[in-house]
PDB file of C-alpha atoms in Angstrom:
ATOM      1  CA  UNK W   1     -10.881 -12.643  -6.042  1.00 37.00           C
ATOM      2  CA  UNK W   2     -11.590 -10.525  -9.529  1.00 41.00           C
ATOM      3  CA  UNK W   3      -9.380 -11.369 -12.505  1.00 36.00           C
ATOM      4  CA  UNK W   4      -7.301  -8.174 -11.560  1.00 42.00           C
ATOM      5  CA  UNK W   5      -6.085  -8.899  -8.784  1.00 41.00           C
ATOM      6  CA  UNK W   6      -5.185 -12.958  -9.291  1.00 49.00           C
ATOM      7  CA  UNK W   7      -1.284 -13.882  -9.733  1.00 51.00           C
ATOM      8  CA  UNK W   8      -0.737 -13.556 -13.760  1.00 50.00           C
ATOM      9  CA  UNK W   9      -2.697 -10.856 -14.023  1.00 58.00           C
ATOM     10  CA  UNK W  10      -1.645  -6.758 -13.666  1.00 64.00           C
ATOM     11  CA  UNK W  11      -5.171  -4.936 -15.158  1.00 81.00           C
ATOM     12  CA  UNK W  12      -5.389  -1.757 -13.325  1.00 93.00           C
ATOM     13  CA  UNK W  13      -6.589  -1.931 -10.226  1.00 96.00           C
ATOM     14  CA  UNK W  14     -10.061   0.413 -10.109  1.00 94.00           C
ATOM     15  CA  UNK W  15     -10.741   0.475  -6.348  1.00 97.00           C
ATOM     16  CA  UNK W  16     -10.079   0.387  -3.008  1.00 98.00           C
ATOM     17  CA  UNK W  17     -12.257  -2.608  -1.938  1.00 98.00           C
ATOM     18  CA  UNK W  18     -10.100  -3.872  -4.968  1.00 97.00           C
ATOM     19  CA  UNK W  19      -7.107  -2.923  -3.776  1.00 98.00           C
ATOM     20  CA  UNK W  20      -7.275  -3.871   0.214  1.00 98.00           C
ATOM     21  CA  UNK W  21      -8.375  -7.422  -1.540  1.00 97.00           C
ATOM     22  CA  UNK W  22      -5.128  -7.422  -2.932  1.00 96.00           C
ATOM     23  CA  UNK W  23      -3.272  -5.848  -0.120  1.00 97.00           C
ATOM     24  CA  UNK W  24      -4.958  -8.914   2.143  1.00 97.00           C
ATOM     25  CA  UNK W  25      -4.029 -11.220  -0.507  1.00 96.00           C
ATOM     26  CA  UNK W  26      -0.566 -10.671   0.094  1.00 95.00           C
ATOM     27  CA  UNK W  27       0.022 -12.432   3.662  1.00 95.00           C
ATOM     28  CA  UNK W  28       1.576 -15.704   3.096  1.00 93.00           C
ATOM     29  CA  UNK W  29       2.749 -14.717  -0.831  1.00 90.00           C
ATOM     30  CA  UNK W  30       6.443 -13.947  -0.889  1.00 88.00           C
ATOM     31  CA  UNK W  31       8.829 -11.862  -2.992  1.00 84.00           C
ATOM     32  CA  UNK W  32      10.232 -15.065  -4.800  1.00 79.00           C
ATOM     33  CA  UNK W  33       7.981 -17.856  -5.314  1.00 75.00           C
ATOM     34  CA  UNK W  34      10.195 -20.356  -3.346  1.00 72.00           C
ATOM     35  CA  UNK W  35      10.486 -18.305  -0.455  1.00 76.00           C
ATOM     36  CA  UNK W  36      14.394 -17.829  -0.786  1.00 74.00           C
ATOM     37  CA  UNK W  37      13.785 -14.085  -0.775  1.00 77.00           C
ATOM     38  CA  UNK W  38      13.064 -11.583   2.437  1.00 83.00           C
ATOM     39  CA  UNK W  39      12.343 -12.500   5.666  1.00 89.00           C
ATOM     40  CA  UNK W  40       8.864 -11.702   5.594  1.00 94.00           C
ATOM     41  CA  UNK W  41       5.760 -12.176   3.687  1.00 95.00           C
ATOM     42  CA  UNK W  42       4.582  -9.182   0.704  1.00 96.00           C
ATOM     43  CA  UNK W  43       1.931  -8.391   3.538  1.00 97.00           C
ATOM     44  CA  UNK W  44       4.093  -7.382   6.385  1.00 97.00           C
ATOM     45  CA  UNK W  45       6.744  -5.855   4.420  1.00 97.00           C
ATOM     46  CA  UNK W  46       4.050  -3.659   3.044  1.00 98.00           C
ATOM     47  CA  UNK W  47       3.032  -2.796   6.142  1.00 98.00           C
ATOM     48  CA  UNK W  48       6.648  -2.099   7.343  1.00 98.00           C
ATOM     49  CA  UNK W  49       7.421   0.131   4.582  1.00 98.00           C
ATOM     50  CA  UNK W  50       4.346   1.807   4.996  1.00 98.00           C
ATOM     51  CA  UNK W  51       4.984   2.408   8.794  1.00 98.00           C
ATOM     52  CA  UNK W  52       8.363   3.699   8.345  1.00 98.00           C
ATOM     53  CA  UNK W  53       6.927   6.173   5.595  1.00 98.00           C
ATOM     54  CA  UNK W  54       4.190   7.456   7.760  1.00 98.00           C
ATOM     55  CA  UNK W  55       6.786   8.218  10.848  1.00 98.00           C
ATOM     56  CA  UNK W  56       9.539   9.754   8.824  1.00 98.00           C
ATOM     57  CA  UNK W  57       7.346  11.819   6.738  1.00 98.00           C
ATOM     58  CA  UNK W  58       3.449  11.993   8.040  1.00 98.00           C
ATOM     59  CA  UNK W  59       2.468  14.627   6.070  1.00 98.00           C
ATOM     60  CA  UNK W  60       3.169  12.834   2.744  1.00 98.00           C
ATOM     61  CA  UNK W  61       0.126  10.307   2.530  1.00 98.00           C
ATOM     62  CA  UNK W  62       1.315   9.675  -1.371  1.00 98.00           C
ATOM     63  CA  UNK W  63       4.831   8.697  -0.089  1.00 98.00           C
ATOM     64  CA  UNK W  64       3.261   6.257   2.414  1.00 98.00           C
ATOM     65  CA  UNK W  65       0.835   4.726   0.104  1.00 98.00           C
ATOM     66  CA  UNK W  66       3.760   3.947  -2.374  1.00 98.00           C
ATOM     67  CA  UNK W  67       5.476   2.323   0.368  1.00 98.00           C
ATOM     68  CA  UNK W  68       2.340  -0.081   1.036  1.00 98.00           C
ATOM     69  CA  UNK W  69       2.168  -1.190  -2.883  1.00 98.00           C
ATOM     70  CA  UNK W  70       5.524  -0.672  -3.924  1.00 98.00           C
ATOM     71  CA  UNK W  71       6.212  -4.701  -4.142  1.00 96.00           C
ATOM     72  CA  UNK W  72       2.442  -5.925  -5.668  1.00 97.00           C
ATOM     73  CA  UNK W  73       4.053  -6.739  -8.731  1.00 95.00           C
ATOM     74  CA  UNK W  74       5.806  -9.589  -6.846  1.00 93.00           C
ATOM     75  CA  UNK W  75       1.925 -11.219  -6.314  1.00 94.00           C
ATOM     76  CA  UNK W  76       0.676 -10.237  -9.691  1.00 95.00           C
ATOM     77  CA  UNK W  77       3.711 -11.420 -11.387  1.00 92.00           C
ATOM     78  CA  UNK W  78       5.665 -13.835  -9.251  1.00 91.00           C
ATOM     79  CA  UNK W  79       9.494 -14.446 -10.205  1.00 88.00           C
ATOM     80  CA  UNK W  80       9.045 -11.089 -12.377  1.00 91.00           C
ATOM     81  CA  UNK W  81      12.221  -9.565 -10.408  1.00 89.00           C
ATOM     82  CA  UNK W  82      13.227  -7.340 -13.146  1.00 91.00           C
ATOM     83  CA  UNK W  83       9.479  -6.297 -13.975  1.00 95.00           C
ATOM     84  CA  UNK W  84       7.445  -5.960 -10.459  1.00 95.00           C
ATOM     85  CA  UNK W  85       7.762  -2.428 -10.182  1.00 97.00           C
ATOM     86  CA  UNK W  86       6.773  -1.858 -13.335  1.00 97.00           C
ATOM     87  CA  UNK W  87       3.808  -4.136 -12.950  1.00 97.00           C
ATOM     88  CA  UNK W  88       2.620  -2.571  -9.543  1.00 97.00           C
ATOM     89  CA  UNK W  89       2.649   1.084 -10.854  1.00 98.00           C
ATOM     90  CA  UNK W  90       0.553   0.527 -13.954  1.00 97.00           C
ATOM     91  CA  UNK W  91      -2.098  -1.184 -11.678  1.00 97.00           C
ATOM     92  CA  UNK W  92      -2.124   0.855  -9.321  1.00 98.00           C
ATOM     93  CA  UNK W  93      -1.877   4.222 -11.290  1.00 97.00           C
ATOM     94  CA  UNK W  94      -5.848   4.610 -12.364  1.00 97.00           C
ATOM     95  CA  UNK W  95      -6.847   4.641  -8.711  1.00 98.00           C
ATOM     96  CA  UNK W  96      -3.709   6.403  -6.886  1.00 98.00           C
ATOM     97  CA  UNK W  97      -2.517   8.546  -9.623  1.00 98.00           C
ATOM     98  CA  UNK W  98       0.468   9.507 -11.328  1.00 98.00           C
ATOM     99  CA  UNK W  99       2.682  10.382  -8.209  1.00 98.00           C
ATOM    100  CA  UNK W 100       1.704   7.229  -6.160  1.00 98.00           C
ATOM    101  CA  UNK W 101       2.775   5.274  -9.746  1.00 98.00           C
ATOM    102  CA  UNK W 102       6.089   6.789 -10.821  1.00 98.00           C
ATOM    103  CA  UNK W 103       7.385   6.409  -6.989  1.00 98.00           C
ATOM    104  CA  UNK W 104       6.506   2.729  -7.055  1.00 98.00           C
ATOM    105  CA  UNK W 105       8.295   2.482 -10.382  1.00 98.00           C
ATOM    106  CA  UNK W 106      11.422   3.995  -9.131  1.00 98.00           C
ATOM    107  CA  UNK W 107      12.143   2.219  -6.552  1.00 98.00           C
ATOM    108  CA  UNK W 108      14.223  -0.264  -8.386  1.00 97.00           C
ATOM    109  CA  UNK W 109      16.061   2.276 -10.307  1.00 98.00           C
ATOM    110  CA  UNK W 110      16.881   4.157  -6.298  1.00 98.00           C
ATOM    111  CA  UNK W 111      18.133   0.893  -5.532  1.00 97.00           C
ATOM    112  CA  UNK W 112      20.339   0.529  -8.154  1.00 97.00           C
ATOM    113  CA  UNK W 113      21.227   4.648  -7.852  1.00 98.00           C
ATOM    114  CA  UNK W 114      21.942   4.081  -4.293  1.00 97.00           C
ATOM    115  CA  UNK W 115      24.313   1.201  -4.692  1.00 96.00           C
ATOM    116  CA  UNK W 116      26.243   3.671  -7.022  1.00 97.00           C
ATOM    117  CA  UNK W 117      26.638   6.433  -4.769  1.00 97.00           C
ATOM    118  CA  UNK W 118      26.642   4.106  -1.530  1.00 95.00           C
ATOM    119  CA  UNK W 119      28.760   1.282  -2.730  1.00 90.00           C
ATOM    120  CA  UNK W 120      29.341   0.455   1.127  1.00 91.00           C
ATOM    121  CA  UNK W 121      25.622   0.307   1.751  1.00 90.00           C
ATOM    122  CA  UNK W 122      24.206  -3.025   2.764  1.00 86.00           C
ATOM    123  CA  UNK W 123      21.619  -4.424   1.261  1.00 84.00           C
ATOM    124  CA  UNK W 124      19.637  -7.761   1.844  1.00 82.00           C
ATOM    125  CA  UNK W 125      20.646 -11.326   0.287  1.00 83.00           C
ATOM    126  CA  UNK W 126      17.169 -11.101  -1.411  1.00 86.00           C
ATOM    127  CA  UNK W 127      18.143  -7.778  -3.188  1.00 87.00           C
ATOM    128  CA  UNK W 128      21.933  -8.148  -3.490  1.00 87.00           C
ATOM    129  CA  UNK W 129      20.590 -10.873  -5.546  1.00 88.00           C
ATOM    130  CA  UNK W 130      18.064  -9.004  -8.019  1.00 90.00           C
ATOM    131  CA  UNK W 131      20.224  -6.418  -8.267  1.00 93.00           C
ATOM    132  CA  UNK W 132      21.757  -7.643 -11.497  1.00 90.00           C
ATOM    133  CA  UNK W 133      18.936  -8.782 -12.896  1.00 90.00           C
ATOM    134  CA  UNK W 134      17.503  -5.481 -12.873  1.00 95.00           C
ATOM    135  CA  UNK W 135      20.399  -3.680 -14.368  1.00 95.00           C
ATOM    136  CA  UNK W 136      22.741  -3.767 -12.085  1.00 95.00           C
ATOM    137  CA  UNK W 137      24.509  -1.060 -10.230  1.00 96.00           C
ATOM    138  CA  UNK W 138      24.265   2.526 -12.218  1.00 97.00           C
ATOM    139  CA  UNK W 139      26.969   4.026 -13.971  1.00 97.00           C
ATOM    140  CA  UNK W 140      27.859   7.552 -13.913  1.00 98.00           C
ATOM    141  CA  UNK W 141      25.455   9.229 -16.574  1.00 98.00           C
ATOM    142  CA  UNK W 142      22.895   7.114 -15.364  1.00 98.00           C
ATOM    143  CA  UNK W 143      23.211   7.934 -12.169  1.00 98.00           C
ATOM    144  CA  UNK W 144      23.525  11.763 -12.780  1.00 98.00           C
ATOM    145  CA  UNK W 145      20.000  11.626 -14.264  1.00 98.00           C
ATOM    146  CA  UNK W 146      18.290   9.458 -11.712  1.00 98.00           C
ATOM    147  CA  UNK W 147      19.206  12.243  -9.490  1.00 98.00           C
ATOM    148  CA  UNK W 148      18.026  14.848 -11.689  1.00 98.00           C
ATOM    149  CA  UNK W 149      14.557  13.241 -11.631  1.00 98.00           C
ATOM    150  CA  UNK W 150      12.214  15.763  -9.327  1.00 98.00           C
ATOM    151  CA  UNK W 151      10.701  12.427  -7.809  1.00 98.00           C
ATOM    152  CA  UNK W 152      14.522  11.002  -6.777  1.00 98.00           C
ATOM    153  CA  UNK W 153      14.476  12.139  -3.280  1.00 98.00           C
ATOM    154  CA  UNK W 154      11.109  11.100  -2.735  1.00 98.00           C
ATOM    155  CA  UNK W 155      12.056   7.994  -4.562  1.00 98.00           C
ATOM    156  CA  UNK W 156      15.645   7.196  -2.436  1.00 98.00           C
ATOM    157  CA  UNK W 157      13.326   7.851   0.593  1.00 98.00           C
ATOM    158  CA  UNK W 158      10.701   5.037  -0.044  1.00 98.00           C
ATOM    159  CA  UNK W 159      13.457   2.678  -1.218  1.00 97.00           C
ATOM    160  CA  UNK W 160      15.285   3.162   2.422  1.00 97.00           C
ATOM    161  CA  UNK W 161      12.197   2.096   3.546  1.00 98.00           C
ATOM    162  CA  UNK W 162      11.914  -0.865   1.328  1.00 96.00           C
ATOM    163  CA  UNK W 163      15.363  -1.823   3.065  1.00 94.00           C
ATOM    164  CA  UNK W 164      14.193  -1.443   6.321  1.00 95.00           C
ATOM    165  CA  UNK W 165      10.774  -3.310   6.257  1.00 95.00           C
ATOM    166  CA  UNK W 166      12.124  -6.340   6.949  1.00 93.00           C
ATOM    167  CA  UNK W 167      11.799  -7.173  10.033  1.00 95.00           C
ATOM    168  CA  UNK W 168      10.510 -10.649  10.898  1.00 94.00           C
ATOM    169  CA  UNK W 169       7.707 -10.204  14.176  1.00 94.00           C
ATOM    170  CA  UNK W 170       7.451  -6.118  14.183  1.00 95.00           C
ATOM    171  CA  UNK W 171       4.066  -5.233  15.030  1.00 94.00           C
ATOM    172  CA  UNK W 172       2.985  -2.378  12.984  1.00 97.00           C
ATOM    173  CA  UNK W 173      -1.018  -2.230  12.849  1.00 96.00           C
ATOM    174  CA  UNK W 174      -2.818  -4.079  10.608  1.00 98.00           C
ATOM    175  CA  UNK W 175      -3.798  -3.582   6.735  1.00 98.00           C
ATOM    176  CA  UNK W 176      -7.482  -2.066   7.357  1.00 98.00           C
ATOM    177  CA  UNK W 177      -5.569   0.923   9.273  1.00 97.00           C
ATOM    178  CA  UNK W 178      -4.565   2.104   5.739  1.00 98.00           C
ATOM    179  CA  UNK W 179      -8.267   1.751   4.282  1.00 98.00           C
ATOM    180  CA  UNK W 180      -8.684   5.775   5.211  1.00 98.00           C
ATOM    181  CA  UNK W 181      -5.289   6.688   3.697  1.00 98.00           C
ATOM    182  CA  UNK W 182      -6.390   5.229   1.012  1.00 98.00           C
ATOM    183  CA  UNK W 183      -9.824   6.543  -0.063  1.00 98.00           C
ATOM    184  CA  UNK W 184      -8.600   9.566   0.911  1.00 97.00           C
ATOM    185  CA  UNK W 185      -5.628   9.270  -1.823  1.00 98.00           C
ATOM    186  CA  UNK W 186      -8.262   8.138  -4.532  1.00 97.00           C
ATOM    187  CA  UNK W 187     -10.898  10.630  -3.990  1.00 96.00           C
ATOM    188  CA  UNK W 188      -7.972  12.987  -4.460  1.00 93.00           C
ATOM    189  CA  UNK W 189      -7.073  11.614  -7.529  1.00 91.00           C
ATOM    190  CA  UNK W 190     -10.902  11.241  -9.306  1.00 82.00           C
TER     191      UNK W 190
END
């Protein structure tokens, strides 16, 4: 495994051979190093997300990629609650571009939007926990501008998904099935 891609480490990731190494890398790696967190491993959860992307909105192959390396930061960073999103979108930006990277980075900040507007909504132990270390529910102003964001919807969208992919033994393809997606996503973005 290249230096990018090794836990520690967030250079930008500057391919897709690069990036399905990493995507691979992520069966068996969890969202807290002690496995405490989520039901299921980085890998399937990326592939959940993904999955419920891709049937809720197929046209939208930006959406769905965000949803497959929305958590990375866990594996590049591990314990980095507070920081993983950040972490994934910068290395992840130079090859899937600016749209891919801002969704990935507000997916924390939906969370935290959502459990302003939805105070009812469930969300897992795992991210009931983070919650506060991330900054904790939104208050009104905040709140008002998340939503102001032209990316929020799109954002709210992929974090629903992030909630849902979670389900321990749901079959729903394997990584290489995203290989296409993603070179076509690139060579959009060269």
């Amino acid at each position: 495994m290249e230096l990018s891609s090794r836990p520690g480490h967030d250079r930008p990731v500057r391919s897709v051979d690069e990036l399905m190494e990493l995507l691979h890398t992520c069966r068996g790696a969890w969202d807290t190093p002690d496995r405490s967190g989520d039901p299921v491993d980085l890998h399937d959860h990326a592939l959940q997300t993904a999955h419920l992307l891709r049937r809720s909105h197929p046209a939208d192959k930006e959406l769905q990629l965000a949803g497959l390396v929305h958590d990375l930061g866990h594996l590049l960073r591990p314990g980095d609650d507070a920081g993983h999103a950040d972490t994934a979108a910068r290395a992840v930006r130079p090859l899937l571009g600016a749209r891919v990277s801002r969704l990935v980075r507000m997916h924390v900040p939906a969370k935290r939007y959502l459990a302003a507007v939805e105070p009812d909504r469930t969300l897992s132990p795992q991210s009931a926990l983070t919650l506060r270390a991330q900054g904790g529910v939104m208050g009104p102003a905040e709140a008002a501008a998340f939503a102001r964001d032209p990316l929020a919807e799109d954002a709210i969208i992929l974090r629903q998904a992030d909630d849902a992919g979670k389900v321990v033994g749901l079959d729903v393809g394997v990584m290489e099935d995203w290989r296409p997606v993603l070179e076509i996503v690139a060579e959009y973005v060269k």
